[in-house]
Coordinates of C-alpha atoms and ligand atoms in Angstrom, one line a residue:
X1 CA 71.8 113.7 66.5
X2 CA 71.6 115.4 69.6
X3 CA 70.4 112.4 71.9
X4 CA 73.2 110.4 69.9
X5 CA 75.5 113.2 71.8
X6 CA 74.3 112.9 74.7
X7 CA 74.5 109.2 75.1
X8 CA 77.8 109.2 74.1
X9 CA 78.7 111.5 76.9
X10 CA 76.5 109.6 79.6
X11 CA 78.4 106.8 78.0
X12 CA 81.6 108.4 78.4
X13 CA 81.1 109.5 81.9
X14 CA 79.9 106.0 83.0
X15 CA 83.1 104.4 81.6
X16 CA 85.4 107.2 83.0
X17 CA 83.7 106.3 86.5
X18 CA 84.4 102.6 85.9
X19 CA 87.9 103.4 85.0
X20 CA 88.3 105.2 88.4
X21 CA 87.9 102.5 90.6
X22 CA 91.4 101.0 91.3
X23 CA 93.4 98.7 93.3
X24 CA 97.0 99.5 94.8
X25 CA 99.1 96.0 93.7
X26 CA 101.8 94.7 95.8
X27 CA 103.8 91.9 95.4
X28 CA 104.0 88.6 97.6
X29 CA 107.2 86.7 98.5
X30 CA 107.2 83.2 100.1
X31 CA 109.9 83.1 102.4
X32 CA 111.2 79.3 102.5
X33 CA 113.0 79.3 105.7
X34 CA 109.5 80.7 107.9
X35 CA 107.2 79.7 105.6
X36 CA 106.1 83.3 106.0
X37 CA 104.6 85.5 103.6
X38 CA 106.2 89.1 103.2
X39 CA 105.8 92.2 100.6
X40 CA 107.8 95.4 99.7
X41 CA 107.4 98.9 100.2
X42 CA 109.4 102.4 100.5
X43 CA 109.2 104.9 103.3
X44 CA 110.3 108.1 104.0
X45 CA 112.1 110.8 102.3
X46 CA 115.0 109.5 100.8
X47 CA 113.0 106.3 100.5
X48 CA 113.8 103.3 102.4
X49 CA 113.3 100.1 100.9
X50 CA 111.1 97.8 103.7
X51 CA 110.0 93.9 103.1
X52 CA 107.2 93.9 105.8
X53 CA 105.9 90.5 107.2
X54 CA 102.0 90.1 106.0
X55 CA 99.7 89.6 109.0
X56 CA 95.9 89.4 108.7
X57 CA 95.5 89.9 112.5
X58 CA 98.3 92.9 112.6
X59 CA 96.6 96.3 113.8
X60 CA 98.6 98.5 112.1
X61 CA 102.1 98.7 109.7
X62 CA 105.2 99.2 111.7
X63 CA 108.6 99.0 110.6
X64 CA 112.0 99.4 112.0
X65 CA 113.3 103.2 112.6
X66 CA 117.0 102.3 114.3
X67 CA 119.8 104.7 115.1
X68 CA 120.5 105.6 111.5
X69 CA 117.1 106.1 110.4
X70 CA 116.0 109.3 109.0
X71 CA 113.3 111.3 106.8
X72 CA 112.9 114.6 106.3
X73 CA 108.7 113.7 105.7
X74 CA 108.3 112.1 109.2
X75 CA 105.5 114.2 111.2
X76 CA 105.1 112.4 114.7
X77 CA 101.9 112.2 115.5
X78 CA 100.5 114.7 118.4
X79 CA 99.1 112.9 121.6
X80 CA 96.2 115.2 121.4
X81 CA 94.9 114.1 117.9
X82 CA 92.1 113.1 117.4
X83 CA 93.4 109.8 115.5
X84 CA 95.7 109.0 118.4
X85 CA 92.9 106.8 120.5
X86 CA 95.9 106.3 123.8
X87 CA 96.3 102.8 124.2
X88 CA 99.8 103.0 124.2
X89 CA 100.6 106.2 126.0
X90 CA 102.3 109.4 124.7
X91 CA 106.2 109.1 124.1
X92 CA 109.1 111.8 124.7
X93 CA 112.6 111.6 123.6
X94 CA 115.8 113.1 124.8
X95 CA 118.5 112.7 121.7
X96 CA 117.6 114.4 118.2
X97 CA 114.8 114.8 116.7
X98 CA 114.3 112.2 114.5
X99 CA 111.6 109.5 113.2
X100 CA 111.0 107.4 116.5
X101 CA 113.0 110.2 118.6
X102 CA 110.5 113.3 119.3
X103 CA 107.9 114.4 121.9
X104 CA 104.7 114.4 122.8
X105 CA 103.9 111.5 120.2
X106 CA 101.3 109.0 120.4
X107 CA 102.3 106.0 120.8
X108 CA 102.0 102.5 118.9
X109 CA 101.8 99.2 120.5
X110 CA 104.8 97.1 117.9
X111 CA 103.0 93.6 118.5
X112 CA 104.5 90.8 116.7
X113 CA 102.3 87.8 117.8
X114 CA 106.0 85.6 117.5
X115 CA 107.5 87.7 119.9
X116 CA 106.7 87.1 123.7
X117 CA 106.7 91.1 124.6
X118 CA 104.6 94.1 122.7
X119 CA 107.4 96.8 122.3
X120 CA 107.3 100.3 122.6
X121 CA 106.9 103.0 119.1
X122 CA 105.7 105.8 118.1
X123 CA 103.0 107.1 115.9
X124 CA 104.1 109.2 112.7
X125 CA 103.0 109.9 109.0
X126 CA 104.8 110.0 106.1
X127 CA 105.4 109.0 102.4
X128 CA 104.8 105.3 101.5
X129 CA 105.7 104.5 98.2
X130 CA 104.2 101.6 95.8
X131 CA 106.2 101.0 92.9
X132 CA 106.6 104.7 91.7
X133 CA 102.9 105.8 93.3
X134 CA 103.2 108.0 96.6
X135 CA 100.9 107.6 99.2
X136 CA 100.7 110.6 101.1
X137 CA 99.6 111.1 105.3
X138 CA 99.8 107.3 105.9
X139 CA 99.9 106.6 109.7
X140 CA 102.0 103.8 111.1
X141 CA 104.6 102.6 113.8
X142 CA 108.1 103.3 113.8
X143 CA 110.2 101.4 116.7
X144 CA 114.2 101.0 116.9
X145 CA 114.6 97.1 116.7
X146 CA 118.0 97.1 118.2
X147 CA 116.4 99.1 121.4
X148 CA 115.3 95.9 123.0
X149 CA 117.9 93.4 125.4
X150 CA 115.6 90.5 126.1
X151 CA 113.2 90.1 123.1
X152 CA 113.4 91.4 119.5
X153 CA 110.3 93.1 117.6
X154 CA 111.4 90.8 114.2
X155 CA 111.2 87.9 116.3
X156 CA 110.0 84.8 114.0
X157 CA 109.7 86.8 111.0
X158 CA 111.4 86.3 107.6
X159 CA 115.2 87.6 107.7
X160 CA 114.3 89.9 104.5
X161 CA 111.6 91.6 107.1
X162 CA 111.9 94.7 109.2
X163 CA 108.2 95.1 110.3
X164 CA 105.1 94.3 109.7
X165 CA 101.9 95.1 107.3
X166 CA 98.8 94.6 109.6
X167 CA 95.8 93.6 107.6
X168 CA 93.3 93.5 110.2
X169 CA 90.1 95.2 110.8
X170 CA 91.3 98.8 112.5
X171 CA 90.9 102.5 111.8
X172 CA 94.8 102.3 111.1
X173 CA 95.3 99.4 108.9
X174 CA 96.2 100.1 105.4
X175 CA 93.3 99.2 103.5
X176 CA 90.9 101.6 105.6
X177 CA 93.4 104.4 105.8
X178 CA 93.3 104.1 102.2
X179 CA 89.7 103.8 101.6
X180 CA 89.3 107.0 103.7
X181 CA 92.0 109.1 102.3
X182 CA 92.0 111.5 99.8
X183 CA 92.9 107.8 97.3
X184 CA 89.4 106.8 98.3
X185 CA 90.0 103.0 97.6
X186 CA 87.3 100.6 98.3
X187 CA 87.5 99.4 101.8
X188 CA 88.6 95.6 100.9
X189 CA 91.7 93.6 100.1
X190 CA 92.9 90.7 98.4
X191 CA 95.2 88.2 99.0
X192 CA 96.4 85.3 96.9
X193 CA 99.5 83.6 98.2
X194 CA 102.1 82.0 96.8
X195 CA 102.7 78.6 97.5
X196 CA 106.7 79.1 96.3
X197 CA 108.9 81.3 95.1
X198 CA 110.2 79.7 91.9
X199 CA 107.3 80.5 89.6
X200 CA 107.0 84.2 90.2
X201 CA 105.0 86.3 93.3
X202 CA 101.8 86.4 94.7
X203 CA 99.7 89.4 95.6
X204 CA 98.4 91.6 97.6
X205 CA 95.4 93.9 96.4
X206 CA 94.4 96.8 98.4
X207 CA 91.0 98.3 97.3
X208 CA 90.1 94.5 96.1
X209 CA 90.2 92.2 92.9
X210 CA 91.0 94.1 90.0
X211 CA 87.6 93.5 87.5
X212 CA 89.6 95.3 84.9
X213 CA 91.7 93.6 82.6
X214 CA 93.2 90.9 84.8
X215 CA 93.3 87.3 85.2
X216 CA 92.1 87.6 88.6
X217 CA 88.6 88.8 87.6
X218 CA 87.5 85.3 86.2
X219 CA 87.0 83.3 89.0
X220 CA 83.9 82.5 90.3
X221 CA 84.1 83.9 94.2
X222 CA 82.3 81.9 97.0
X223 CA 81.0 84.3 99.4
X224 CA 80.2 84.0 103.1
X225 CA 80.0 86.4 106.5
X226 CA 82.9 87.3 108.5
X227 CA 82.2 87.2 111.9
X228 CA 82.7 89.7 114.7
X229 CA 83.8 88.0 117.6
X230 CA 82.8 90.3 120.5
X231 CA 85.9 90.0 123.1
X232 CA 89.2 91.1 122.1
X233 CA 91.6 88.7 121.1
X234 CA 94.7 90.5 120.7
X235 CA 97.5 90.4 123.3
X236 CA 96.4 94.5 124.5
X237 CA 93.3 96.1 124.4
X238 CA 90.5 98.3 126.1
X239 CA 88.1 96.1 128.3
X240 CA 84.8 96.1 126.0
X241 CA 86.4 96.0 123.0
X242 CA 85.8 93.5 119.8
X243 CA 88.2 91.5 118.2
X244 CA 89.5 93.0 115.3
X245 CA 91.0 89.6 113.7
X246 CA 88.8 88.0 111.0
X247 CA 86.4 85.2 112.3
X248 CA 84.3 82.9 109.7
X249 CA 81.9 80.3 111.3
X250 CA 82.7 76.9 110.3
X251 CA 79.8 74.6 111.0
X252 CA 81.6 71.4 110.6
X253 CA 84.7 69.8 109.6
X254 CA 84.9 66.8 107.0
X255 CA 87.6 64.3 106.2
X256 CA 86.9 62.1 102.6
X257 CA 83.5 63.7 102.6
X258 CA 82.5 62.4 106.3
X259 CA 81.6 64.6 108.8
X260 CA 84.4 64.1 111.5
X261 CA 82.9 63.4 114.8
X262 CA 84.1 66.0 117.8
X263 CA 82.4 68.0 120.1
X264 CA 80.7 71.2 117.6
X265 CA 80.1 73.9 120.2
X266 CA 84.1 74.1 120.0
X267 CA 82.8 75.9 116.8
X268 CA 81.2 78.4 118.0
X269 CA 82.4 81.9 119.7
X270 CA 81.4 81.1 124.0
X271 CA 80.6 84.1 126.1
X272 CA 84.2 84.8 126.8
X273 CA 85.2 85.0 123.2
X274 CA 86.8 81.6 123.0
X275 CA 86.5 78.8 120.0
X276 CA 85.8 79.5 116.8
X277 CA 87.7 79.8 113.6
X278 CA 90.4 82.5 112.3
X279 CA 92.9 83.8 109.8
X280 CA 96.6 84.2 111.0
X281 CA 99.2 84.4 108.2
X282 CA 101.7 84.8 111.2
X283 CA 101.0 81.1 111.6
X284 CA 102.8 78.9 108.7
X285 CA 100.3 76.5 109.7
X286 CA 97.1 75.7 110.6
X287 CA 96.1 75.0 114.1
X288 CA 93.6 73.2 115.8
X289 CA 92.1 72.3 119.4
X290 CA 93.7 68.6 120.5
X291 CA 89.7 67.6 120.5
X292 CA 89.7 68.8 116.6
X293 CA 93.7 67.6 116.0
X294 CA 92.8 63.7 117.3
X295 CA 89.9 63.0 115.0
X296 CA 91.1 64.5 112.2
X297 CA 94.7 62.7 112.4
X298 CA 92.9 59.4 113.0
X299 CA 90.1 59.8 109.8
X300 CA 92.6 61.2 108.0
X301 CA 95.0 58.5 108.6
X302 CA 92.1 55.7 108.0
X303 CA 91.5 57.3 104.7
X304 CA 95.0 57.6 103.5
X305 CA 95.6 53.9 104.3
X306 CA 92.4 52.7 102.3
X307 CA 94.1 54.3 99.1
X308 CA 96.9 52.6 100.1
X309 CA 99.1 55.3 100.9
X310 CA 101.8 54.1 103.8
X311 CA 102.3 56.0 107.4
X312 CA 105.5 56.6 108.4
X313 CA 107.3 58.3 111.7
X314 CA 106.0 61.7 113.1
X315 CA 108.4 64.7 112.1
X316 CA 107.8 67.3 114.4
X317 CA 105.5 69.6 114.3
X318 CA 103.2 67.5 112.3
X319 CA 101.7 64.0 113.3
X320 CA 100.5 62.3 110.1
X321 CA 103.5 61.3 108.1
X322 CA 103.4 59.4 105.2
X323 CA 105.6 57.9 102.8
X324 CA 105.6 60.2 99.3
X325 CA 106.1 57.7 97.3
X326 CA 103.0 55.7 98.1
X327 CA 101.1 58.9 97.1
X328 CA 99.7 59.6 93.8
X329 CA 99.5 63.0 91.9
X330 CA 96.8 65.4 90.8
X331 CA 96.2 68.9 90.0
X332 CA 95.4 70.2 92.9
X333 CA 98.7 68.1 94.5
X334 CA 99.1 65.4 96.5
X335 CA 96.6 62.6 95.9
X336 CA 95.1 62.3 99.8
X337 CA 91.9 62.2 101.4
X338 CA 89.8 65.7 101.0
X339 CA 89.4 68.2 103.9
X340 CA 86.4 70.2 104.2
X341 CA 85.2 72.9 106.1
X342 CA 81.8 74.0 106.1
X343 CA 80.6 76.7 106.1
X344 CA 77.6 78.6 106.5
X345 CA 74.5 78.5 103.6
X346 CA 76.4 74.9 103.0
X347 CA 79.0 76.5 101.5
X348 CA 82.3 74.2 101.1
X349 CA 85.7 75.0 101.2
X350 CA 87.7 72.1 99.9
X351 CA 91.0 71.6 100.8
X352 CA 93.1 69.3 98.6
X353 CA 96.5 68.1 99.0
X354 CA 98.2 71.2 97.4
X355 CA 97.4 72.7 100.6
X356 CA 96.9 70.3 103.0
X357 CA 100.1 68.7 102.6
X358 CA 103.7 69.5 103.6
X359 CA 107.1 68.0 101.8
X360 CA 109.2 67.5 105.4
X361 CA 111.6 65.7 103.4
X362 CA 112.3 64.3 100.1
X363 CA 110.6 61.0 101.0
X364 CA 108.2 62.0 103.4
X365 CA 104.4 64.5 103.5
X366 CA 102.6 65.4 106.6
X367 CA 99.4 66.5 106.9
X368 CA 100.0 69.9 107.9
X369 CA 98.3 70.4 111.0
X370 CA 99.2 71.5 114.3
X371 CA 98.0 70.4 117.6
X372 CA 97.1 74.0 119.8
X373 CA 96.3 71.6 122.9
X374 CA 93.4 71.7 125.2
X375 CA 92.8 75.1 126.0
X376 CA 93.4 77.2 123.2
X377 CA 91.8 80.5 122.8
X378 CA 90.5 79.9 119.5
X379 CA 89.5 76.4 117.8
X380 CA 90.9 76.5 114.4
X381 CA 93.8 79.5 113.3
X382 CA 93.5 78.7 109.0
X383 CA 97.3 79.6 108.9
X384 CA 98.9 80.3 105.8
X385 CA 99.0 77.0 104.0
X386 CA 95.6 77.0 103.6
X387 CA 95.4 80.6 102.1
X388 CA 98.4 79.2 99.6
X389 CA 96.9 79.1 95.5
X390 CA 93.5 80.4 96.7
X391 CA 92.2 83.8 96.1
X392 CA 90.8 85.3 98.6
X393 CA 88.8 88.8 99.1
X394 CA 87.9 90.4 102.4
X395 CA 85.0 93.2 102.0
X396 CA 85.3 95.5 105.3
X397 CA 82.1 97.2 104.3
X398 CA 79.9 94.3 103.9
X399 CA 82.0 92.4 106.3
X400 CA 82.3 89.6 103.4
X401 CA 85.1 86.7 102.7
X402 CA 84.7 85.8 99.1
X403 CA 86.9 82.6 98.4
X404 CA 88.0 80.8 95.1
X405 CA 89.0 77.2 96.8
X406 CA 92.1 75.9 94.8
X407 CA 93.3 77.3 91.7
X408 CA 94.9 74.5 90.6
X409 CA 91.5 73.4 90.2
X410 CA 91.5 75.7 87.3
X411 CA 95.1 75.0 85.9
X412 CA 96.5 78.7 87.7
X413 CA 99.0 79.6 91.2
X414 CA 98.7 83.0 92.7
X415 CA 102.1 83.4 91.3
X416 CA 101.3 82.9 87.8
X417 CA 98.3 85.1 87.1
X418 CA 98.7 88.5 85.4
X419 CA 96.8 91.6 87.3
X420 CA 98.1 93.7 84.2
X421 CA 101.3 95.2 82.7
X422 CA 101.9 97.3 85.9
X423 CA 102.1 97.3 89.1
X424 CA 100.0 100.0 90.8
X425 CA 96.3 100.4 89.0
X426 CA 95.8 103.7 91.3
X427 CA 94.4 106.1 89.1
Ligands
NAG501 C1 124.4 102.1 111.4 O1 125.3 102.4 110.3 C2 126.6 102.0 110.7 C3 127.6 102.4 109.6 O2 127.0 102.2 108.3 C4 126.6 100.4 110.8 O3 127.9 100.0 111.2 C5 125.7 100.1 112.0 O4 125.6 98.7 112.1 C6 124.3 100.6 111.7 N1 123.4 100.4 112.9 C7 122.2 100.0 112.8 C8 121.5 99.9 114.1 O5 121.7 99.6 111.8
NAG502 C1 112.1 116.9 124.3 O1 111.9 117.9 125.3 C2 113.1 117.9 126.2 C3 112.8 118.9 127.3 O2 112.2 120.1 126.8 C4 114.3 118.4 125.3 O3 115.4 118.4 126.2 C5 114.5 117.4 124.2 O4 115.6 117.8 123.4 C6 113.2 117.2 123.4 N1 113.5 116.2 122.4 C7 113.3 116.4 121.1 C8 113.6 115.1 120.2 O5 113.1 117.4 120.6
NAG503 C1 95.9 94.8 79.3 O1 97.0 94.0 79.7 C2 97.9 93.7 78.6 C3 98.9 92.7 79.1 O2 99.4 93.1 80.3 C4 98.5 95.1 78.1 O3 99.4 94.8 77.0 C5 97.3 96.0 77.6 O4 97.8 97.2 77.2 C6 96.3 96.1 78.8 N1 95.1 96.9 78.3 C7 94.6 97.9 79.0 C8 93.4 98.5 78.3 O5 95.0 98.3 80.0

């Protein structure tokens, strides 16, 4: 009776530590006009109600603190801190004190990769709330938007958005703040996009899939490294440092199951930090060199016209147009010619026409591809179309992408699938 007990309390003890691991759930929006992805939050005290643009490369959350701002929670953050690493100086103000109006504050670089400037903030904590959870000692930005002539901070983002939640691999990014505070999260995310608005929202786990009753936790995950890319790639930084954007090496690209033919060291990351592959969800698009964009529009094309399917016009941005009613249907969309990338192990991430595709018009689907020209910095930016209907989980401890391909391969959307009857899982 007595070893009965005391199983049942080990038992116990090991299910209460199971329960305790938790994810912080928040929801995705599609916004049709950008083809941007953005998410919801409150700040402050009273809270303030911000839909924040979702950017994988982003180095930190920022939002906008204009004229008639105010929370009684802000704390600027000292210049002296330890947390506050300089790169953007240390700000004074001469009005009222108020959040994005004090002195001696670090400051925060506002970059919005749209924009053509990086704008001015400050550094401050205070309250973040998820659904009715408070989040406590959360550093971010805080800029005035309407402080800027020439260029605006919102520039290219959704008109819902006042700022943005950076996603990237940095001390100050949600996920790791998170995984370090006193919430102790597990340092990864997860992101499953929605592909459209009119079937519900997407998500956005911080601490990773939920394994605990959820329709998340069934799929099968692909998992491969995420690469460290050695030179900075963002638009300011300290000479010597690493990019803090998420790189996966991509070892060749298919079309129909061929291997398209183009010049592989574009592939790879040179000794300057160019080529290779990245995640931008800043892009609506994905976007590849010219000698990657030429091959794939002409194999593609070749393909699409052995099943019969008929080309039609460019419509700008894109360059393979074709007429949608010479295209047949499937699960996973648009009945075209397979993409693939492949990846390393031999791993595969198939892209079908749910994702490769884009409706210009109600008679007309391009592949949707961009051309990034001759000289771009990086080979191939997998924007958000990609990422749409696929589950994806980044690991910042094991530096590990684990990848579902299509759900539509399994009869689910991102915006469909239940995480559970509430929101927030923090426990
Ligand atoms: C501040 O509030 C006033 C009054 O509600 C409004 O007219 C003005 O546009 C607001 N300014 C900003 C920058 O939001
Ligand atoms: C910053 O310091 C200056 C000079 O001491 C002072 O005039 C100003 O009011 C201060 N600003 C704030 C926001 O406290
Ligand atoms: C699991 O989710 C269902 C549906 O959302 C809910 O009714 C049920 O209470 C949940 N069970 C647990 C153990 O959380």
């Amino acid at each position: 009776m007595a070893s009965l007990t005391s199983l049942l309390s080990l038992l116990t003890i090991s299910l209460l530590s199971f329960s305790s691991s938790s994810q912080l759930i928040l929801p995705i929006e599609k916004d049709p006009i950008t083809n941007l992805f953005y998410t919801s939050l409150s700040i402050g005290t009273p809270q303030h109600i911000f839909n924040l643009a979702i950017d994988l490369a982003g180095p930190i959350l920022w939002y906008d603190c204009n004229k008639n701002y105010t929370s009684s929670t802000y704390a600027p953050l000292p210049c002296e801190s330890k947390l506050c690493n300089g790169d953007a100086g240390c700000t004074s103000c001469n009005g009222h004190f108020k959040p994005g109006c004090s002195n001696n504050t670090c400051g925060a670089n506002i970059i919005n990769q749209l924009a053509d400037s990086i704008f001015s903030g400050d550094t401050g904590k205070d309250e973040l709330f998820v659904s009715h959870t408070k989040l406590s000692g959360l550093l971010s930005g805080c800029t005035d938007v309407d402080g800027f002539s020439d260029d605006s901070p919102l520039k290219g983002l959704p008109k819902a958005t006042r700022g943005i939640l950076g996603l990237a691999r940095t001390r100050l990014a949600l996920p790791t703040q998170l995984s370090l505070s006193s919430h102790k999260l597990p340092q990864k995310f997860a992101l499953c996009l929605p592909s459209s608005n009119k079937k519900g929202l997407g998500s956005l786990f911080i601490g990773g899939i939920p394994q605990k009753n959820s329709s998340f936790s069934k799929f099968q995950l692909a998992t491969i490294p995420l690469v460290i890319n050695p030179f900075s790639t963002a638009p300011i930084f300290t000479q010597g440092d690493a990019s803090y954007e998420y790189f996966i090496d991509v070892k060749s690209v298919k079309v129909g199951g061929e291997i398209l033919n183009f010049k592989s060291s574009l592939l790879s990351i040179d000794n300057k930090g160019n080529g290779g592959t990245k995640f931008s969800t800043l892009n609506s698009f994905t976007v590849l060199h010219s000698s990657i964009f030429k091959p794939l529009v002409r194999d593609f094309s070749k393909k699409a016209s052995d099943k019969k399917i008929k080309k039609v016009a460019s419509v700008a941005p894109f360059e393979a147009c074709f007429d949608l009613s010479t295209i047949g249907r499937t699960v996973t969309g648009l009945d075209v010619p397979t993409i693939g990338l492949v990846l390393e192990g031999g791993v595969e991430w198939t892209i079908y026409g749910g994702n490769s595709m884009v409706l210009v018009n109600k008679n007309v689907a391009c592949l949707g591809f961009v051309d990034g020209g001759k000289e771009p910095r990086t080979a191939i930016v997998i924007g958000g179309n990609l990422l749409e209907d696929n589950l994806l989980e980044f690991d910042l401890v094991s530096s590990k992408l684990g990848f579902s391909s299509s759900l539509l391969l399994h009869n689910a959307r991102c915006s469909n699938l239940e995480a559970s009857g509430n929101l927030v899982l923090i426990e």
